[in-house]
Amino acid sequence: MSEMARQTVTESELLDRALDLFRCYGFEGVSLSRLSAATGLEKASLYYRYPGGKEELANAAVGRVIEWFQANVFDMLKTDLPPRERVLVVVEKLREFYVDGAKPCVIDVLSLPGGGNELAASLKLATEAWLVSFAGLSMAAGLSEEEARLRAEDAVALIEGSLVIARATGETGAFRRTLHRLPAFLTERDQL
Amino acid sequence: MSEMARQTVTESELLDRALDLFRCYGFEGVSLSRLSAATGLEKASLYYRYPGGKEELANAAVGRVIEWFQANVFDMLKTDLPPRERVLVVVEKLREFYVDGAKPCVIDVLSLPGGGNELAASLKLATEAWLVSFAGLSMAAGLSEEEARLRAEDAVALIEGSLVIARATGETGAFRRTLHRLPAFLTERDQL
DNA sequence: GTCTATATTAAGATAGAC
DNA sequence: GTCTATCTTAATATAGAC
């Protein structure tokens, strides 16, 4: 272990800070200089860890956030708790992730062109997994497969859209209301 | 009139092409070289018309699209047609503007940081005008002021969010379904 | 009013010392 | 593994001819 040089920032700290930049400024809006400033590592050191540069860093950061969603949202919605209980837990996780509407959605901001094919493919997969996950919960709550899919699309759209409204206007009310309704919206009939 | 030099591209053509770049690639994703290629004007000529450079061009392009929304959406929703008829017209205008879900929303893409204060302020005003406009229509259809405001927020969020889903996944079904439901959604009770 | 040519700055990226 | 220093390219922006 004596050869193990102490890293100035851990891998997870580095990716957390990179993700925060990418989700707020977009792929094109983040430069290696800003990444260097945010992580405390010089550009050359970032290239040492991520030879593919900004694109590889963004892919790694997005990979981490997808893992987080897998554990805290997708898998959580498949536990054996009652459906409504599962959603209540997920709502709190989402509230935390989006900081009550103050932070943008990674899918939204990073799905603009510029991030490369791998990034686009990851976000596409993650979005579809999110829809499938919400739909699965709705089916567990008793909705038909068709109803569940539509409900899932509406729920994800309401979250994404209310975050857009929050970024454009500074008002997070719509987002917070969307989260508050999410349990009923995904589990009860006659919603939309 | 003999001194009036024929412009290679008209002002409106130029701004239309600029807007198409900005809404698809974001402010940071559009360079003057791309604007030059898309408009057929050299960079120096773009600076002649817009001394403020990319930022002034984006502001002008967004100003035009806001005028379009004012005429085709906000004002249209205040005509003396029956409320449902008004929405049907607006739905077709929105379908056209978003090319059936294939083109992103200007508010979404250009509200990322980088576009400057004036752009951010324009988008904020436009978003609030959109919400007020939808809410006014819902009130004309008989909903209470409070109900109408919530319905408007949900409608705009569903549009924005379904466009995000479309960009991330390539599937425009959610967006087209949102437009299809919009008349009932804005005018009838018991929707959400 | 548009062009060519160029200045200036910042970006992405690498070499090599420690 | 991180640094300083540097390369290369592309971006914003301007000068001056036509």
PDB file of C-alpha atoms in Angstrom, chain A residues 23-26 28-29 104 107-109 111-114 120 123-125 127-128 131 149-158 160-162 164-165 167-171 173-174 177-178 181 185 190-192, chain B residues 23-26 28-29 104 107-109 111-114 120 123-125 127-128 131 149-158 160-162 164-165 167-171 173-174 177-178 181 185 190-192:
ATOM      1  CA  ARG A  23     -25.605  19.896 -15.367  1.00  0.00           C
ATOM      2  CA  CYS A  24     -25.591  23.655 -14.718  1.00  0.00           C
ATOM      3  CA  TYR A  25     -23.640  24.923 -17.742  1.00  0.00           C
ATOM      4  CA  GLY A  26     -24.003  22.175 -20.314  1.00  0.00           C
ATOM      5  CA  GLU A  28     -20.199  23.146 -24.272  1.00  0.00           C
ATOM      6  CA  GLY A  29     -20.406  25.600 -21.402  1.00  0.00           C
ATOM      7  CA  PRO A 104     -31.297  21.312 -13.630  1.00  0.00           C
ATOM      8  CA  ILE A 107     -30.853  14.559 -19.166  1.00  0.00           C
ATOM      9  CA  ASP A 108     -32.151  17.925 -20.265  1.00  0.00           C
ATOM     10  CA  VAL A 109     -28.920  19.883 -20.198  1.00  0.00           C
ATOM     11  CA  SER A 111     -28.754  15.938 -24.268  1.00  0.00           C
ATOM     12  CA  LEU A 112     -27.815  18.940 -26.374  1.00  0.00           C
ATOM     13  CA  PRO A 113     -25.436  18.050 -29.207  1.00  0.00           C
ATOM     14  CA  GLY A 114     -21.749  18.385 -28.407  1.00  0.00           C
ATOM     15  CA  ALA A 120     -26.179  10.688 -25.946  1.00  0.00           C
ATOM     16  CA  LEU A 123     -28.857   9.537 -21.607  1.00  0.00           C
ATOM     17  CA  LYS A 124     -31.221   7.841 -23.996  1.00  0.00           C
ATOM     18  CA  LEU A 125     -30.921   4.566 -22.106  1.00  0.00           C
ATOM     19  CA  THR A 127     -34.434   8.134 -19.920  1.00  0.00           C
ATOM     20  CA  GLU A 128     -36.040   4.955 -21.174  1.00  0.00           C
ATOM     21  CA  LEU A 131     -39.945   5.652 -18.016  1.00  0.00           C
ATOM     22  CA  ARG A 149     -46.756   3.893 -19.778  1.00  0.00           C
ATOM     23  CA  LEU A 150     -48.670   7.091 -20.446  1.00  0.00           C
ATOM     24  CA  ARG A 151     -48.660   7.988 -16.759  1.00  0.00           C
ATOM     25  CA  ALA A 152     -44.890   7.449 -16.668  1.00  0.00           C
ATOM     26  CA  GLU A 153     -44.336   9.702 -19.675  1.00  0.00           C
ATOM     27  CA  ASP A 154     -46.460  12.418 -18.129  1.00  0.00           C
ATOM     28  CA  ALA A 155     -44.691  12.151 -14.795  1.00  0.00           C
ATOM     29  CA  VAL A 156     -41.211  12.395 -16.290  1.00  0.00           C
ATOM     30  CA  ALA A 157     -42.348  15.224 -18.574  1.00  0.00           C
ATOM     31  CA  LEU A 158     -43.820  17.125 -15.633  1.00  0.00           C
ATOM     32  CA  GLU A 160     -38.388  17.781 -16.657  1.00  0.00           C
ATOM     33  CA  GLY A 161     -40.698  20.578 -17.717  1.00  0.00           C
ATOM     34  CA  SER A 162     -41.145  22.047 -14.268  1.00  0.00           C
ATOM     35  CA  VAL A 164     -37.160  24.052 -17.179  1.00  0.00           C
ATOM     36  CA  ILE A 165     -39.714  26.509 -15.830  1.00  0.00           C
ATOM     37  CA  ARG A 167     -34.472  27.568 -14.558  1.00  0.00           C
ATOM     38  CA  ALA A 168     -36.153  30.117 -16.812  1.00  0.00           C
ATOM     39  CA  THR A 169     -38.201  31.919 -14.162  1.00  0.00           C
ATOM     40  CA  GLY A 170     -36.479  31.189 -10.882  1.00  0.00           C
ATOM     41  CA  GLU A 171     -39.785  29.889  -9.520  1.00  0.00           C
ATOM     42  CA  GLY A 173     -43.280  26.056  -7.199  1.00  0.00           C
ATOM     43  CA  ALA A 174     -44.318  23.966 -10.171  1.00  0.00           C
ATOM     44  CA  ARG A 177     -45.959  20.672  -6.637  1.00  0.00           C
ATOM     45  CA  THR A 178     -45.107  18.008  -9.200  1.00  0.00           C
ATOM     46  CA  ARG A 181     -48.448  14.957  -6.462  1.00  0.00           C
ATOM     47  CA  PHE A 185     -50.189  10.587  -9.914  1.00  0.00           C
ATOM     48  CA  ASP A 190     -58.250   9.368 -13.201  1.00  0.00           C
ATOM     49  CA  GLN A 191     -55.239  11.628 -13.025  1.00  0.00           C
ATOM     50  CA  LEU A 192     -54.857  12.960 -16.531  1.00  0.00           C
TER      51      LEU A 192
ATOM     52  CA  ARG B  23     -32.360  26.357 -30.296  1.00  0.00           C
ATOM     53  CA  CYS B  24     -30.669  23.154 -31.476  1.00  0.00           C
ATOM     54  CA  TYR B  25     -27.123  23.675 -30.180  1.00  0.00           C
ATOM     55  CA  GLY B  26     -27.511  26.171 -27.365  1.00  0.00           C
ATOM     56  CA  GLU B  28     -22.403  28.074 -26.199  1.00  0.00           C
ATOM     57  CA  GLY B  29     -22.707  25.467 -28.913  1.00  0.00           C
ATOM     58  CA  PRO B 104     -36.282  21.826 -29.030  1.00  0.00           C
ATOM     59  CA  ILE B 107     -36.733  28.576 -23.471  1.00  0.00           C
ATOM     60  CA  ASP B 108     -35.213  25.278 -22.455  1.00  0.00           C
ATOM     61  CA  VAL B 109     -32.055  25.398 -24.526  1.00  0.00           C
ATOM     62  CA  SER B 111     -31.956  29.431 -20.542  1.00  0.00           C
ATOM     63  CA  LEU B 112     -28.622  27.809 -19.761  1.00  0.00           C
ATOM     64  CA  PRO B 113     -26.045  30.300 -18.484  1.00  0.00           C
ATOM     65  CA  GLY B 114     -23.838  31.885 -21.129  1.00  0.00           C
ATOM     66  CA  ALA B 120     -32.178  35.437 -19.586  1.00  0.00           C
ATOM     67  CA  LEU B 123     -36.833  34.218 -21.634  1.00  0.00           C
ATOM     68  CA  LYS B 124     -38.073  34.738 -18.115  1.00  0.00           C
ATOM     69  CA  LEU B 125     -40.634  37.302 -19.297  1.00  0.00           C
ATOM     70  CA  THR B 127     -42.173  32.079 -19.910  1.00  0.00           C
ATOM     71  CA  GLU B 128     -44.289  34.045 -17.479  1.00  0.00           C
ATOM     72  CA  LEU B 131     -48.148  30.834 -18.222  1.00  0.00           C
ATOM     73  CA  ARG B 149     -52.710  28.921 -12.922  1.00  0.00           C
ATOM     74  CA  LEU B 150     -51.920  25.353 -11.906  1.00  0.00           C
ATOM     75  CA  ARG B 151     -53.330  24.005 -15.150  1.00  0.00           C
ATOM     76  CA  ALA B 152     -51.182  26.461 -17.101  1.00  0.00           C
ATOM     77  CA  GLU B 153     -48.038  25.411 -15.241  1.00  0.00           C
ATOM     78  CA  ASP B 154     -48.794  21.758 -15.881  1.00  0.00           C
ATOM     79  CA  ALA B 155     -49.494  22.372 -19.555  1.00  0.00           C
ATOM     80  CA  VAL B 156     -46.268  24.295 -20.149  1.00  0.00           C
ATOM     81  CA  ALA B 157     -44.321  21.750 -18.116  1.00  0.00           C
ATOM     82  CA  LEU B 158     -45.798  18.877 -20.131  1.00  0.00           C
ATOM     83  CA  GLU B 160     -41.312  21.422 -22.207  1.00  0.00           C
ATOM     84  CA  GLY B 161     -40.787  18.064 -20.594  1.00  0.00           C
ATOM     85  CA  SER B 162     -42.082  16.030 -23.501  1.00  0.00           C
ATOM     86  CA  VAL B 164     -36.844  17.007 -23.475  1.00  0.00           C
ATOM     87  CA  ILE B 165     -37.922  13.371 -23.683  1.00  0.00           C
ATOM     88  CA  ARG B 167     -34.544  15.110 -27.642  1.00  0.00           C
ATOM     89  CA  ALA B 168     -33.109  12.484 -25.314  1.00  0.00           C
ATOM     90  CA  THR B 169     -34.865   9.446 -26.764  1.00  0.00           C
ATOM     91  CA  GLY B 170     -35.835  10.419 -30.301  1.00  0.00           C
ATOM     92  CA  GLU B 171     -39.428   9.484 -29.511  1.00  0.00           C
ATOM     93  CA  GLY B 173     -45.018  10.369 -28.989  1.00  0.00           C
ATOM     94  CA  ALA B 174     -45.289  12.039 -25.606  1.00  0.00           C
ATOM     95  CA  ARG B 177     -49.987  13.289 -27.163  1.00  0.00           C
ATOM     96  CA  THR B 178     -49.521  16.368 -25.008  1.00  0.00           C
ATOM     97  CA  ARG B 181     -54.789  16.633 -25.066  1.00  0.00           C
ATOM     98  CA  PHE B 185     -56.508  19.877 -20.534  1.00  0.00           C
ATOM     99  CA  ASP B 190     -60.860  17.120 -13.377  1.00  0.00           C
ATOM    100  CA  GLN B 191     -57.737  16.833 -15.476  1.00  0.00           C
ATOM    101  CA  LEU B 192     -54.984  16.506 -12.937  1.00  0.00           C
TER     102      LEU B 192
END
